[in-house]
Short mmCIF file of C-alpha atoms (C1' of nucleotides) in Angstrom, two decimals:
data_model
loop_
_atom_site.label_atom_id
_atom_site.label_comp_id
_atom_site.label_asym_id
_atom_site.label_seq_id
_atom_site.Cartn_x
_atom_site.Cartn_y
_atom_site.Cartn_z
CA UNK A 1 12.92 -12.16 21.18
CA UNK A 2 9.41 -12.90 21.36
CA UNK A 3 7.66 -15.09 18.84
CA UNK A 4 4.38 -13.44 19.31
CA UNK A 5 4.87 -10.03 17.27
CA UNK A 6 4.10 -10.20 13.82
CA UNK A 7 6.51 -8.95 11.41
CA UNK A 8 5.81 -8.15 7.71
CA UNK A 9 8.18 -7.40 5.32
CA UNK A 10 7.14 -4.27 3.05
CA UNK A 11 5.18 -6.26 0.47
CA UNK A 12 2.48 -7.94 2.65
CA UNK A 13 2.17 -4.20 4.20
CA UNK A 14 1.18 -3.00 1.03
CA UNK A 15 -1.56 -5.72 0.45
CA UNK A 16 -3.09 -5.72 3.84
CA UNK A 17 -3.48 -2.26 3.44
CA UNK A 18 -3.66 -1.69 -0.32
CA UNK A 19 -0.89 0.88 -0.63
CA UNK A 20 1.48 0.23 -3.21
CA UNK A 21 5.17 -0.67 -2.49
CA UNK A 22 6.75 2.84 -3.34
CA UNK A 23 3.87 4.71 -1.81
CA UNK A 24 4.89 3.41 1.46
CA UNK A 25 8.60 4.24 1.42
CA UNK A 26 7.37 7.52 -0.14
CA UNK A 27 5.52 8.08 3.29
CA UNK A 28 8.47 7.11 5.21
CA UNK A 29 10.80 9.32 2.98
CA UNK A 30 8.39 12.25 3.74
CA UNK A 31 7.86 11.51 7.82
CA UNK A 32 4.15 10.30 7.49
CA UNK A 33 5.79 6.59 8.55
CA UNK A 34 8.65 6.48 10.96
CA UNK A 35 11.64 4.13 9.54
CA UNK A 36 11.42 0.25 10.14
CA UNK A 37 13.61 -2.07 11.48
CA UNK A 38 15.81 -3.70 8.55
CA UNK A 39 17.09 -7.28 7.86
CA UNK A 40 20.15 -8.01 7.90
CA UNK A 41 19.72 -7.51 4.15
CA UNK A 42 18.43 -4.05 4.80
CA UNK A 43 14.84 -4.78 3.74
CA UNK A 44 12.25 -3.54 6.34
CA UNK A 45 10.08 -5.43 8.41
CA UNK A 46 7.27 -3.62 9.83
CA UNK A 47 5.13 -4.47 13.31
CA UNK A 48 1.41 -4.02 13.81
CA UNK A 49 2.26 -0.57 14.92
CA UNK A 50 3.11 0.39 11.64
CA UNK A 51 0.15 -1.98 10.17
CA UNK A 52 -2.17 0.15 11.73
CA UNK A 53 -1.20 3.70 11.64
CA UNK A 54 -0.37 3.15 7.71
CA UNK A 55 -4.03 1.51 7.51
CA UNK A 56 -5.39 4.96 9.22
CA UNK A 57 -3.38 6.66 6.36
CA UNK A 58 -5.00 5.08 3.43
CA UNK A 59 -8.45 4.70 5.17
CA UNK A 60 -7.92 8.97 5.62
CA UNK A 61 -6.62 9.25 2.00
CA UNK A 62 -9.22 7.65 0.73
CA UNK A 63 -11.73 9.69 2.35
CA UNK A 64 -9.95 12.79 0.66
CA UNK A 65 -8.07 13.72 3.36
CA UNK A 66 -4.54 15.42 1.93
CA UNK A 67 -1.36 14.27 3.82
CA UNK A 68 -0.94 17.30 5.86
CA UNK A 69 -4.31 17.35 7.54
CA UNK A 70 -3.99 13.22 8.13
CA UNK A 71 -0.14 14.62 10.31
CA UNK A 72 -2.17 16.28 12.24
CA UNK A 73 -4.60 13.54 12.75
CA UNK A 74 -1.88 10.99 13.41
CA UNK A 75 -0.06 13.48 15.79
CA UNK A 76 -3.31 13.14 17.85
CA UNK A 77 -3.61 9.44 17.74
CA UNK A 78 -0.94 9.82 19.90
CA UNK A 79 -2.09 11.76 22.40
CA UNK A 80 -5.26 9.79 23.27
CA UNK A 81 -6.14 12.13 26.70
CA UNK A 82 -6.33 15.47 24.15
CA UNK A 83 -9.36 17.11 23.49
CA UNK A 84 -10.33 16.11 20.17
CA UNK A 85 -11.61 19.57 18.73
CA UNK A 86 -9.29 19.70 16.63
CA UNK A 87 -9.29 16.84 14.87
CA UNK A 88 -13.38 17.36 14.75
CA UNK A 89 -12.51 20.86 13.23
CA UNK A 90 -10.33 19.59 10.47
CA UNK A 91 -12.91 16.89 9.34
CA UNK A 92 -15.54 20.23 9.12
CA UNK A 93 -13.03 21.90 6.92
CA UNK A 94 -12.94 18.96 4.81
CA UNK A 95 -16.23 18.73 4.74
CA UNK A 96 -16.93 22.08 3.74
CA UNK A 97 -14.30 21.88 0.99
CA UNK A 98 -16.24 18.23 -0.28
CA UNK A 99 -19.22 20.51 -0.70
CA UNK A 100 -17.72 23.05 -2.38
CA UNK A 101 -16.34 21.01 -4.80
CA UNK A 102 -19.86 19.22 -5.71
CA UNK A 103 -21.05 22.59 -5.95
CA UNK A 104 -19.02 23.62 -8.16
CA UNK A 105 -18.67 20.27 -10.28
CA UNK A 106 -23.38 20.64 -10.28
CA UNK A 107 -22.73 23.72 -12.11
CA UNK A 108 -20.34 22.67 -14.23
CA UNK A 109 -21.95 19.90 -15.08
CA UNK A 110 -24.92 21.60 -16.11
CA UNK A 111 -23.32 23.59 -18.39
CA UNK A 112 -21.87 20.99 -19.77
CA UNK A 113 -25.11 19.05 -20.32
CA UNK A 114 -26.52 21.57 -22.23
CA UNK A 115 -23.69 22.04 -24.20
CA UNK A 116 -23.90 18.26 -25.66
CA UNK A 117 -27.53 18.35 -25.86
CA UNK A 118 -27.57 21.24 -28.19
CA UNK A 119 -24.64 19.61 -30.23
CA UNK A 120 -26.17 19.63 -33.99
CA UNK A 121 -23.11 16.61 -35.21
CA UNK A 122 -22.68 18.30 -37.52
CA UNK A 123 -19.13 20.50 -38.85
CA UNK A 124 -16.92 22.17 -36.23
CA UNK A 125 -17.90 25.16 -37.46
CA UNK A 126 -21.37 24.77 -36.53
CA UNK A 127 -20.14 22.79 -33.60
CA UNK A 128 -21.72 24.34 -30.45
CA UNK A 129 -19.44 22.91 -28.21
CA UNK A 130 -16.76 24.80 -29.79
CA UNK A 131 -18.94 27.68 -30.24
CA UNK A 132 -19.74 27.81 -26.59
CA UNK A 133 -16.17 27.42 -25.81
CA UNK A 134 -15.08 30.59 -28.33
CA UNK A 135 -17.28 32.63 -27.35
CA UNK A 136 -18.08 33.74 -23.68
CA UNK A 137 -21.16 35.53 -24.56
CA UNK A 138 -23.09 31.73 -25.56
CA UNK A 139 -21.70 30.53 -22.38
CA UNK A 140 -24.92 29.95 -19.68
CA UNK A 141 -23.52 30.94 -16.47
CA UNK A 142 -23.10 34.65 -15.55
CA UNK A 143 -19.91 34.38 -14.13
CA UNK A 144 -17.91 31.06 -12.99
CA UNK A 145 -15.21 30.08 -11.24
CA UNK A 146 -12.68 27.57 -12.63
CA UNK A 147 -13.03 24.21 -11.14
CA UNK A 148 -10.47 22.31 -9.72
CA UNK A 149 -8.11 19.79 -12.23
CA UNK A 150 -9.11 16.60 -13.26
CA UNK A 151 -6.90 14.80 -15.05
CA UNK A 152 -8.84 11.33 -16.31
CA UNK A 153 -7.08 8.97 -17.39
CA UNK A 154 -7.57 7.96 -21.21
CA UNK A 155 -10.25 5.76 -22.32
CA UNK A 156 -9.16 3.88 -25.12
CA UNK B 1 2.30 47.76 -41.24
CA UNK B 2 -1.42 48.32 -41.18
CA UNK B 3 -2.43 50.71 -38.26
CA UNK B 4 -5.75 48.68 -37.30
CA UNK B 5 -4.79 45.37 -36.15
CA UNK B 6 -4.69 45.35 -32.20
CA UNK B 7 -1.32 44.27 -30.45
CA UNK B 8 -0.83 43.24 -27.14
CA UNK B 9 2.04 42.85 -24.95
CA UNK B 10 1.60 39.80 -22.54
CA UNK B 11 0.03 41.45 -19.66
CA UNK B 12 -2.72 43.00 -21.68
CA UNK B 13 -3.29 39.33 -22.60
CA UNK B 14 -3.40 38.03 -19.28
CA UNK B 15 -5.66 40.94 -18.12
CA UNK B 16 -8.26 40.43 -21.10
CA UNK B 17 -8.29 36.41 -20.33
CA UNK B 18 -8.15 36.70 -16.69
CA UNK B 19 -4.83 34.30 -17.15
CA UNK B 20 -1.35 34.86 -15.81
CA UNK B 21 1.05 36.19 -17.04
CA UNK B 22 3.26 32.55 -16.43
CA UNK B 23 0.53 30.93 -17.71
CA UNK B 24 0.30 32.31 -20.58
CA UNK B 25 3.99 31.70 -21.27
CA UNK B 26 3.64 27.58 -20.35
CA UNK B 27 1.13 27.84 -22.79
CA UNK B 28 3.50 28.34 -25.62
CA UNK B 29 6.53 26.19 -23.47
CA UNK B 30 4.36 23.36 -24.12
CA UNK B 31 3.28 24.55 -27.39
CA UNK B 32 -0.45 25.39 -26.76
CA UNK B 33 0.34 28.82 -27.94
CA UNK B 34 2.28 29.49 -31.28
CA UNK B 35 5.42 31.55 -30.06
CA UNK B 36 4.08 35.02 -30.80
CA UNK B 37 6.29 37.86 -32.75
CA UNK B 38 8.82 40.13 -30.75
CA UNK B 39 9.15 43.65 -30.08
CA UNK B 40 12.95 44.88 -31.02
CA UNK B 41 13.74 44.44 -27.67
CA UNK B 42 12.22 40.73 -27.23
CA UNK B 43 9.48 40.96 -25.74
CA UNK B 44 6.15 39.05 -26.89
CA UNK B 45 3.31 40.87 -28.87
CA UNK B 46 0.17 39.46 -29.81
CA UNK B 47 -2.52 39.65 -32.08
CA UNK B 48 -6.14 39.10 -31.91
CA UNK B 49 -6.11 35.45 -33.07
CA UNK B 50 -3.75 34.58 -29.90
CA UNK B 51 -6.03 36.45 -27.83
CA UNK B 52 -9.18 34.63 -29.38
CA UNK B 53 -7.15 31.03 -28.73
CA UNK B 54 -6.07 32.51 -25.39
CA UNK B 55 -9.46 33.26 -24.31
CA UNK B 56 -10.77 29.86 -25.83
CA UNK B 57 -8.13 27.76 -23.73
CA UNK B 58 -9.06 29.65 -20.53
CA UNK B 59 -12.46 29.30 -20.90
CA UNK B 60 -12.06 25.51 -21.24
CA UNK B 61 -10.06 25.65 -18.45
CA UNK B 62 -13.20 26.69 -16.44
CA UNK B 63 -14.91 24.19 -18.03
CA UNK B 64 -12.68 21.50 -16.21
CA UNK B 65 -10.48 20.30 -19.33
CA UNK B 66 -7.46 19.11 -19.69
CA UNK B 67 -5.06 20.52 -21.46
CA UNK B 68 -5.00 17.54 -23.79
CA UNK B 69 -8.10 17.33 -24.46
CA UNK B 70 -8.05 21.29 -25.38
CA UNK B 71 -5.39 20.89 -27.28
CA UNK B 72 -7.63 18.27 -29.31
CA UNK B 73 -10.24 21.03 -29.33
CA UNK B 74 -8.30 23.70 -30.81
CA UNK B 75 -6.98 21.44 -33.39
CA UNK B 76 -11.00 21.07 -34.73
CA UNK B 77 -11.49 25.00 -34.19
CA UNK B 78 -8.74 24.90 -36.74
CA UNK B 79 -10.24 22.44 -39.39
CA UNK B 80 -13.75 24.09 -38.95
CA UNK B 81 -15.61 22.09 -41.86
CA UNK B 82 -14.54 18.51 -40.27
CA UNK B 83 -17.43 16.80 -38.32
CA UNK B 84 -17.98 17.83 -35.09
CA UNK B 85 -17.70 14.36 -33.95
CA UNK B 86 -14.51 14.30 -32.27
CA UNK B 87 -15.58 17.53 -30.09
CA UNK B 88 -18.38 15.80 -29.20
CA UNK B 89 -17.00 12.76 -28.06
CA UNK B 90 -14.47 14.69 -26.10
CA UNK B 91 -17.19 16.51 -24.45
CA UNK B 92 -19.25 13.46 -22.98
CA UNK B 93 -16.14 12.12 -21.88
CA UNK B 94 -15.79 15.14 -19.92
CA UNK B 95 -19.50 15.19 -18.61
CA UNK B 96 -19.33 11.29 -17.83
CA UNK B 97 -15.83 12.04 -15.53
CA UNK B 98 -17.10 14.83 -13.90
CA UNK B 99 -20.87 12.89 -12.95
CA UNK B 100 -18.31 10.42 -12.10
CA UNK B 101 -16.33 12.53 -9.49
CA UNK B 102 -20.01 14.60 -8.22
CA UNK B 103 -21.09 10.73 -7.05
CA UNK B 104 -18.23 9.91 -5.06
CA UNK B 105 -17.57 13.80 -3.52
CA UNK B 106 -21.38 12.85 -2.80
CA UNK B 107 -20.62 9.75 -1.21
CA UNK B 108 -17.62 11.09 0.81
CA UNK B 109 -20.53 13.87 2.17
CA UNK B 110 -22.33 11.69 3.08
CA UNK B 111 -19.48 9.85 5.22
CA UNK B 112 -17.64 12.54 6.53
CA UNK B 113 -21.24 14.25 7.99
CA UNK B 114 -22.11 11.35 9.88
CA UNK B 115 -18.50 11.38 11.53
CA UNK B 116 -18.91 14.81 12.60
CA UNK B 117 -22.35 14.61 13.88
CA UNK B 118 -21.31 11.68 16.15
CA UNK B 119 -18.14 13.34 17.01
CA UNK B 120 -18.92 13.39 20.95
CA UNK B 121 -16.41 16.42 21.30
CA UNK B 122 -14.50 15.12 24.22
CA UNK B 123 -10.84 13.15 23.99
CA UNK B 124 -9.03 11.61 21.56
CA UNK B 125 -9.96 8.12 22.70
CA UNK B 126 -13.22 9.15 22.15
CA UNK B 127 -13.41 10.74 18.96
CA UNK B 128 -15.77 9.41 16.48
CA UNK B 129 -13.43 10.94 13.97
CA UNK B 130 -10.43 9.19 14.67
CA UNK B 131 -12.08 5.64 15.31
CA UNK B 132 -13.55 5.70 12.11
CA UNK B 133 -10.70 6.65 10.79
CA UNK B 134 -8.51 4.21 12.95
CA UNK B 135 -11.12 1.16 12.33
CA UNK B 136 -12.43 0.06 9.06
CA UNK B 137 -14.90 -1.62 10.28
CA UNK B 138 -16.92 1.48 12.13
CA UNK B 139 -17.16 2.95 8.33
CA UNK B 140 -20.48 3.11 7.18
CA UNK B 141 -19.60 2.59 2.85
CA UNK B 142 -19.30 -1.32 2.46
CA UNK B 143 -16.49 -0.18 0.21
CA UNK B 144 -15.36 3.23 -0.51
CA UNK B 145 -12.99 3.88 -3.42
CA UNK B 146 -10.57 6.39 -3.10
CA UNK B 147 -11.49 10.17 -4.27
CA UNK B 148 -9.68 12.50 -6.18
CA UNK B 149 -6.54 14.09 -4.16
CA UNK B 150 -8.07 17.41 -2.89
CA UNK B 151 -4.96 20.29 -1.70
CA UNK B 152 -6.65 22.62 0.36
CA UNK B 153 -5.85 25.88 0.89
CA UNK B 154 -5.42 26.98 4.68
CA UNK B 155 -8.08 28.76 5.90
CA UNK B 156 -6.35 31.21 8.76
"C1'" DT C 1 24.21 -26.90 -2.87
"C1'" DC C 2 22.90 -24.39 -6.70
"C1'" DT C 3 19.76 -21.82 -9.35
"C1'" DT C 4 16.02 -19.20 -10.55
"C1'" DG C 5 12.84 -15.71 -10.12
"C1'" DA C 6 10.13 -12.87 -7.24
"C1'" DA C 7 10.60 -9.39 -4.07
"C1'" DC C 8 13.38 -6.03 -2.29
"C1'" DC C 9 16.78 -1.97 -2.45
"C1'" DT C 10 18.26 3.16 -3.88
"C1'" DA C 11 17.95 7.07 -6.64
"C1'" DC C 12 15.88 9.75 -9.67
"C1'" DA C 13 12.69 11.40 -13.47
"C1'" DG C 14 7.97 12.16 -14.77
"C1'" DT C 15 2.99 13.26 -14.02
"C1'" DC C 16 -0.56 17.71 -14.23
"C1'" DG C 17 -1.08 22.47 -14.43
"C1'" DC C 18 0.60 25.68 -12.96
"C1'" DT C 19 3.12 29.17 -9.34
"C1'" DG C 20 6.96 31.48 -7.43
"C1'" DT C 21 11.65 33.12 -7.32
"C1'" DA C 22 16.11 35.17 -8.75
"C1'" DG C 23 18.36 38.11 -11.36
"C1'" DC C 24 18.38 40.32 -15.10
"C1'" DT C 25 16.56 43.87 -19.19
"C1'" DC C 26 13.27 46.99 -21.27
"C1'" DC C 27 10.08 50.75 -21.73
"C1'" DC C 28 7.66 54.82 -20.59
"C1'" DA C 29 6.57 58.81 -17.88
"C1'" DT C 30 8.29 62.52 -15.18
"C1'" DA D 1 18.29 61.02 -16.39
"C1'" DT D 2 15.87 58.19 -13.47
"C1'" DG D 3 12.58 55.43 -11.29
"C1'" DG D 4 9.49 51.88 -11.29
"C1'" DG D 5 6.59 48.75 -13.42
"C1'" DA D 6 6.50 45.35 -16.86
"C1'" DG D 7 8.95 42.15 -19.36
"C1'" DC D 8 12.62 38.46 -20.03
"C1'" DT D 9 14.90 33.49 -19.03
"C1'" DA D 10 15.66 29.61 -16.30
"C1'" DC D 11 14.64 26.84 -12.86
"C1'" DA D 12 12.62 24.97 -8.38
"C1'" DG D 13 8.45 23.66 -6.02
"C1'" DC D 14 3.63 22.09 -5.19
"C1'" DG D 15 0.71 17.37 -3.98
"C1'" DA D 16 0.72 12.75 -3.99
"C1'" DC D 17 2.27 9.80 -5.98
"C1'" DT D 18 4.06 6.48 -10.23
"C1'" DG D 19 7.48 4.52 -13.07
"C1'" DT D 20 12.08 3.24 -14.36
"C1'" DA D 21 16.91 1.58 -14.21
"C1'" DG D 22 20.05 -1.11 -12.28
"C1'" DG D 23 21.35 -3.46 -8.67
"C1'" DT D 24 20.75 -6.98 -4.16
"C1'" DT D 25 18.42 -10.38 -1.23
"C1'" DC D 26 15.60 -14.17 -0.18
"C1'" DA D 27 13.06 -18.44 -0.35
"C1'" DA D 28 11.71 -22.47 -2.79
"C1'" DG D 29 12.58 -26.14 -5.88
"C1'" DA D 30 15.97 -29.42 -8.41
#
DNA sequence: TCTTGAACCTACAGTCGCTGTAGCTCCCAT
DNA sequence: ATGGGAGCTACAGCGACTGTAGGTTCAAGA
């Protein structure tokens, strides 16, 4: 039993890294973190091992990475001596998906510029927001695609 | 029973929107669509109002809004003297979230080019990918907020 | 030593906006 | 009469968490 080795229970884990609690033993409960030692209370402790390759995790998720491609990524962490093509070809794909997306949110946001700009305030039914929205024909773009979800939270 | 108003079984809805067909039936699980009438043997039929409210919803769809907020919407197309106001305000919400998102996808570009153009294309150990990834302190952003989860579709 | 309260535990439901499946029934054309 | 496409209900699953309920454990102070 060395003294050395840090040990952090699951709390200080999720502030050195700025996870949240449950998100952690969500990524454990899925595979993305391999199970910790317990107490003998049955809470986890965690090593730097686990520091770090949950610290890769968020750094990747925040960078937009989804869980599956940040796997992969972690599966060749561990294989240091592999070519790392692949890992180079998955941050392309991201890329090009990044730039799709700001492509499509440009145009959108165009459209929806215009839209506010030519807003009257005055009654729904002269309302050109709505009346954009109604009818396709008022509608600037040729042809678009739907953009991807956004769910924002409320601003109250 | 007039002879001119149009009906329209479901998929003749979902063709004309460019919805589905399960869509279109969430739509009135969650009460976005009134339940439409019934043929004898149960199944839906609409008229054109449902395919005007239809088309409306999808179009907002492809504008990027949530189904809250076009719910909201849809409640002013139905008071059409009221003020405008509300749509308005609903609409620069919209704008100010999605200008929001376009500067941190444009931030992430930025990030994510500069790993793969210093990606040296040989090991693991090596990769500029993973180290950045691996070490916050190689990132260029002082400090990068976390974007928008972003599922990918594979691209075989 | 006892107590208090924060931190931990499990298990599960909910979020958003659909999409897909299973296992039926219905309708229309041949 | 029959075949197949379209419709029906009900429910599970996606991604990546977040929140809740109801319990246990731990560490610090009295």
């Amino acid at each position: 039993m060395t003294h050395t080795a840090p040990h952090y229970p699951i709390g200080d884990l999720a502030k050195r890294t700025g996870t949240k609690v449950q998100t952690i033993r969500y990524y454990e409960s899925i595979g993305l973190l391999p199970e910790p030692a317990r107490t003998s209370g049955n809470q986890r402790i965690y090593g730097q091992d686990q520091l770090d390759r949950l610290a890769f995790i968020k750094h990747a998720r925040d960078f937009g990475f989804p869980l599956d491609a940040i796997r992969e990524l972690l599966e060749m962490t561990d294989r240091p001596a592999a070519s790392c093509a692949e890992a180079d070809a998955i941050c392309r794909r991201h890329l090009t998906e990044v730039r799709r997306r700001i492509g499509r949110l440009q145009a959108l946001e165009g459209e929806l510029k215009r839209m506010v700009e030519t807003c009257s305030h005055g009654t729904v039914a002269d309302c050109r927001v709505i009346s954009v929205l109604s009818d396709h024909e008022k509608c600037c773009a040729e042809e678009h695609e739907p953009v991807e979800t956004m769910p924002y939270k409320a601003t109250a």
